[in-house]
Coordinates of C-alpha atoms and ligand atoms in Angstrom, one line a residue:
M1 CA 91.4 53.6 156.9
T2 CA 90.7 52.3 153.5
Q3 CA 92.1 54.5 150.6
R4 CA 89.5 56.3 148.7
V5 CA 89.3 55.8 145.0
A6 CA 89.5 58.8 142.7
L7 CA 89.0 58.7 138.8
V8 CA 90.3 61.6 136.8
T9 CA 89.6 62.3 133.1
G10 CA 91.9 63.8 131.0
A11 CA 94.8 62.5 133.1
V12 CA 97.8 63.1 131.3
G13 CA 97.1 66.6 130.0
G14 CA 98.4 70.0 131.8
I15 CA 95.9 70.2 134.6
G16 CA 95.0 66.4 134.7
T17 CA 98.6 65.6 135.3
A18 CA 98.9 67.9 138.4
I19 CA 95.5 66.6 139.6
V20 CA 96.6 63.1 139.6
T21 CA 99.7 63.7 141.4
E22 CA 98.1 65.9 144.2
L23 CA 95.3 62.9 144.8
A24 CA 97.9 60.4 144.8
K25 CA 100.1 62.1 147.1
A26 CA 97.0 62.7 149.4
G27 CA 96.6 59.2 149.7
F28 CA 93.9 58.5 147.0
K29 CA 94.2 55.0 144.6
V30 CA 94.1 57.1 141.3
A31 CA 92.8 56.2 137.8
G32 CA 92.5 58.1 134.8
N33 CA 92.2 58.1 131.0
Y34 CA 94.2 59.2 127.9
I35 CA 93.2 59.2 124.4
P36 CA 95.1 57.7 121.6
F37 CA 96.5 61.2 120.2
E38 CA 98.2 61.0 123.7
K39 CA 99.9 57.7 123.3
D40 CA 103.1 59.1 122.2
K41 CA 104.0 61.0 125.4
L42 CA 102.8 58.2 127.7
P43 CA 106.2 56.2 128.2
Q44 CA 108.0 59.8 129.3
W45 CA 105.0 60.7 131.2
K46 CA 104.8 57.1 133.1
E47 CA 108.4 57.7 133.8
A48 CA 108.1 61.2 135.2
R49 CA 105.3 60.2 137.6
Q50 CA 107.4 57.0 138.8
K51 CA 110.3 59.1 139.7
D52 CA 107.7 61.3 141.6
G53 CA 106.4 58.3 143.5
V54 CA 102.8 58.7 142.0
S55 CA 101.1 55.5 141.1
V56 CA 98.0 56.1 138.6
E57 CA 96.1 53.1 136.7
L58 CA 95.8 54.4 133.2
F59 CA 93.1 53.4 130.5
E60 CA 92.5 54.5 127.0
V61 CA 89.2 55.7 126.7
D62 CA 87.0 58.1 124.5
V63 CA 85.0 60.1 127.1
T64 CA 82.7 61.4 124.1
D65 CA 81.5 57.7 124.0
F66 CA 78.8 56.8 126.6
E67 CA 79.4 53.0 126.3
A68 CA 83.2 53.3 126.6
C69 CA 82.6 55.4 129.7
G70 CA 80.5 52.5 131.3
K71 CA 83.5 50.2 130.4
F72 CA 85.9 52.5 131.8
V73 CA 84.2 52.9 135.2
A74 CA 83.6 49.2 135.5
D75 CA 87.2 48.4 134.6
V76 CA 88.5 51.0 137.4
Q77 CA 86.1 49.5 140.0
A78 CA 87.4 46.0 139.3
K79 CA 90.9 46.9 139.8
L80 CA 90.7 49.7 142.5
G81 CA 87.1 49.4 144.0
P82 CA 84.0 51.6 144.0
I83 CA 84.7 55.2 142.8
D84 CA 84.6 57.7 145.6
V85 CA 85.8 60.7 143.6
L86 CA 85.1 61.6 140.1
V87 CA 87.1 64.7 138.5
N88 CA 85.7 65.4 135.2
N89 CA 88.7 67.2 133.7
A90 CA 89.1 66.3 130.2
G91 CA 88.7 69.4 127.8
I92 CA 89.9 70.7 124.5
T93 CA 89.7 74.0 122.7
R94 CA 89.2 74.7 118.7
D95 CA 89.1 78.4 119.2
A96 CA 87.7 80.4 116.1
T97 CA 85.2 83.5 115.7
L98 CA 81.7 81.9 115.3
K99 CA 81.7 83.2 111.6
K100 CA 84.6 80.7 111.0
M101 CA 83.6 78.1 113.3
K102 CA 83.1 74.7 111.7
K103 CA 80.2 72.5 112.7
E104 CA 82.7 69.6 113.6
N105 CA 84.6 71.7 115.9
W106 CA 81.4 72.9 117.5
D107 CA 80.5 69.1 118.1
L108 CA 83.9 68.2 119.1
V109 CA 84.2 70.7 122.0
I110 CA 80.7 70.1 123.3
G111 CA 81.2 66.5 123.0
T112 CA 84.6 66.4 124.9
N113 CA 83.9 69.3 127.3
L114 CA 80.3 68.9 128.3
T115 CA 78.8 65.6 127.0
S116 CA 81.5 63.7 128.6
V117 CA 80.7 65.3 132.0
F118 CA 77.2 63.6 131.7
N119 CA 79.0 60.2 130.2
M120 CA 81.3 59.8 133.2
T121 CA 78.8 61.0 135.8
R122 CA 76.0 59.1 134.8
Q123 CA 77.8 55.9 135.1
V124 CA 79.0 56.5 138.6
I125 CA 76.1 58.5 140.2
E126 CA 74.0 55.4 141.1
G127 CA 76.8 53.8 143.1
M128 CA 77.7 56.9 145.0
L129 CA 74.0 57.5 146.0
E130 CA 73.8 54.0 147.0
R131 CA 77.1 53.9 148.9
K132 CA 76.1 57.4 150.5
Y133 CA 79.3 59.1 149.5
G134 CA 80.7 60.8 146.5
R135 CA 82.7 63.8 145.5
I136 CA 82.1 65.1 141.9
V137 CA 84.5 67.8 140.8
N138 CA 84.1 69.3 137.4
I139 CA 86.6 71.4 135.7
S140 CA 85.0 74.3 134.2
S141 CA 86.5 77.7 133.3
M142 CA 86.7 81.5 133.9
N143 CA 85.8 81.6 130.5
G144 CA 82.5 80.0 131.0
Q145 CA 81.6 82.6 133.5
K146 CA 82.3 85.5 131.4
G147 CA 82.4 84.5 127.8
Q148 CA 85.6 84.8 125.6
F149 CA 86.2 86.2 122.1
G150 CA 86.8 83.2 120.0
Q151 CA 85.3 80.7 122.2
A152 CA 81.6 80.2 121.8
N153 CA 81.8 76.4 121.6
Y154 CA 84.1 76.2 124.6
S155 CA 82.2 78.8 126.8
A156 CA 79.1 77.4 126.0
A157 CA 80.4 73.7 127.2
K158 CA 81.9 75.3 130.3
S159 CA 78.8 77.5 131.2
G160 CA 76.9 74.1 130.8
I161 CA 79.1 72.6 133.4
H162 CA 78.1 75.0 136.0
G163 CA 74.4 74.2 135.2
F164 CA 75.0 70.4 135.5
T165 CA 76.9 70.9 138.6
M166 CA 73.9 73.0 140.3
S167 CA 71.4 70.6 139.3
L168 CA 73.0 67.4 140.3
A169 CA 74.2 68.9 143.7
Q170 CA 70.6 69.4 144.6
E171 CA 69.7 66.0 143.4
A172 CA 72.6 64.2 145.3
A173 CA 73.2 66.4 148.3
R174 CA 70.7 64.2 150.8
N175 CA 73.1 61.1 150.1
N176 CA 76.4 62.9 151.0
V177 CA 77.5 63.3 147.5
T178 CA 78.9 66.5 146.6
V179 CA 79.0 68.0 143.2
N180 CA 81.0 71.2 142.6
S181 CA 83.1 72.8 140.0
V182 CA 86.4 74.7 139.8
A183 CA 86.8 77.6 137.3
P184 CA 90.3 78.1 136.3
G185 CA 91.6 81.3 134.8
Y186 CA 94.3 81.1 132.3
T187 CA 96.7 78.4 133.6
A188 CA 100.4 77.7 132.4
T189 CA 99.7 74.4 130.3
P190 CA 100.0 73.4 126.8
M191 CA 96.6 74.3 125.8
V192 CA 97.3 77.9 126.7
Q193 CA 100.7 78.1 125.5
A194 CA 99.1 77.0 122.2
I195 CA 97.5 80.8 122.0
D196 CA 99.3 83.3 119.6
E197 CA 102.1 84.7 121.5
K198 CA 100.8 88.4 121.0
I199 CA 97.1 87.6 122.1
L200 CA 98.7 85.6 125.2
K201 CA 100.8 88.6 126.1
S202 CA 97.9 90.8 126.1
I203 CA 95.9 88.3 128.2
I204 CA 98.6 88.0 130.7
A205 CA 98.5 91.9 131.0
Q206 CA 94.9 91.7 132.0
I207 CA 95.4 89.4 135.1
P208 CA 95.9 91.3 138.2
A209 CA 98.1 88.7 139.7
G210 CA 100.4 89.5 136.7
R211 CA 100.8 85.9 135.8
M212 CA 98.8 82.7 134.9
A213 CA 98.0 80.1 137.4
T214 CA 100.3 76.9 138.2
P215 CA 98.4 73.4 137.3
E216 CA 99.3 72.7 140.9
E217 CA 97.1 75.7 142.0
I218 CA 94.3 74.1 140.2
A219 CA 95.2 70.5 141.6
W220 CA 95.0 72.2 145.1
T221 CA 91.4 73.3 144.7
V222 CA 90.2 70.2 143.6
R223 CA 91.8 68.1 146.3
F224 CA 90.1 70.4 148.8
L225 CA 86.6 69.6 147.2
A226 CA 87.7 65.9 146.9
D227 CA 88.1 65.7 150.9
E228 CA 85.9 64.0 152.9
R229 CA 85.7 67.1 155.3
S230 CA 84.4 69.4 152.4
G231 CA 80.9 67.6 152.7
F232 CA 78.9 70.9 153.0
V233 CA 80.3 72.7 150.2
N234 CA 77.9 71.6 147.4
G235 CA 77.0 73.1 144.2
A236 CA 79.6 75.7 144.4
M237 CA 81.9 77.1 141.7
I238 CA 85.3 78.0 142.8
P239 CA 87.0 80.3 140.7
V240 CA 90.9 80.2 140.6
N241 CA 91.8 83.0 138.2
G242 CA 94.1 85.4 140.0
A243 CA 91.4 88.2 140.5
Q244 CA 90.7 88.2 136.6
Y245 CA 87.1 87.8 136.7
T246 CA 85.6 88.7 140.2
S247 CA 81.7 88.2 140.8
F248 CA 79.2 87.5 143.5
Ligands
LIG1 N1 88.0 91.4 121.9 C1 87.8 92.3 120.9 N2 88.1 92.1 119.6 C2 89.1 91.2 119.4 C3 89.5 90.3 120.3 C4 88.7 90.6 121.4 N3 89.3 89.7 122.7 N4 90.6 89.5 119.8 C5 90.7 90.0 118.6 N5 89.9 90.9 118.4 C6 89.6 91.6 117.0 C7 91.1 91.6 116.3 O1 91.8 92.8 116.8 C8 90.8 91.6 115.0 O2 90.3 93.0 114.6 P1 90.5 93.5 113.0 O3 89.8 92.7 112.3 O4 89.9 94.9 112.9 O5 91.9 93.5 113.0 C9 89.4 90.8 114.7 O6 88.8 90.8 116.3 C10 89.8 89.4 114.2 O7 90.6 88.8 115.3 P2 91.8 87.7 115.3 O8 92.5 88.5 113.9 O9 92.3 87.4 116.2 O10 90.8 86.4 114.2 P3 91.6 85.3 114.2 O11 90.6 84.6 113.3 O12 92.8 85.3 113.4 O13 91.7 84.6 115.3 C11 91.1 83.4 117.5 C12 90.6 84.1 116.4 C13 91.9 82.2 116.9 C14 89.9 83.1 118.2 C15 92.0 84.4 118.1 O14 91.4 85.6 118.5 C16 92.5 83.9 119.6 O15 93.4 83.0 119.8 N6 92.0 84.2 120.8 C17 92.2 83.7 122.0 C18 91.1 82.9 122.5 C19 91.3 82.4 124.1 O16 91.7 83.3 124.7 N7 91.5 81.1 124.2 C20 91.6 80.6 125.3 C21 92.4 79.1 125.3 S1 92.7 78.6 126.8 C22 91.4 78.2 127.6 O17 90.4 78.0 127.2 C23 91.7 77.8 129.0 C24 90.7 78.5 129.8 O18 89.8 77.9 130.2 C25 90.9 79.8 130.2

């Protein structure tokens, strides 16, 4: 059987690294992007993946730039073949209460976390519809479901991802393309570890599981949605939050 091709944005971040590892180990050919800011950690990152037997084609791409995303998709397709799985994982935080939030930090978070989802998905959707196969997985957040003090920008972007997901799923379902989102709760990554220690402690105290998620637990959910056998799971949002926020 030919290997499926998966493209993961934000590939060298906390959750991104776990996703590319999970997908590569599941037999996908995997490509991803990093941003210039992450260049310093690349040699170490690549060495660790090599030791783990994980191969990832990496490209330097700014996912807030539509044209750059077009080139990224073309480059990945030239190297690995048509994209079967797109994981929109790239995301950042710039937390502040709204009264202190700078316009540039609103724009940056919306651009990186939400507009990037359009930029990447728009570049792959036509091919997926034509080939009648695709798995699109968007990494949203529990804080996009419930809101979070200090995250008006982030929560707006992550809620937006759910709307995007539900709409595109309806457009694409007939062509065997699924579009789903995963909503992680607090996950042990450098992004979360950057929260003030006292605040983080109080957050963990509110998680019924008594701990944060591991990046691997998020990656496993992505792997499930990326599978050929998950074709009837469409337009869904899967919470992975240790029962911190339950709804139906
Ligand atoms: N609810 C209600 N009130 C709160 C509150 C909360 N959750 N958190 C703080 N406050 C209160 C404070 O007690 C304080 O009250 P007083 O003025 O009476 O003392 C007031 O609001 C101001 O709060 P801060 O001093 O915290 O304000 P700040 O400007 O110093 O910090 C902040 C604001 C940077 C947003 C800080 O509150 C913070 O880091 N919060 C955590 C935000 C967070 O959870 N981010 C998640 C990042 S991880 C992620 O996003 C991954 C994911 O998907 C889950």
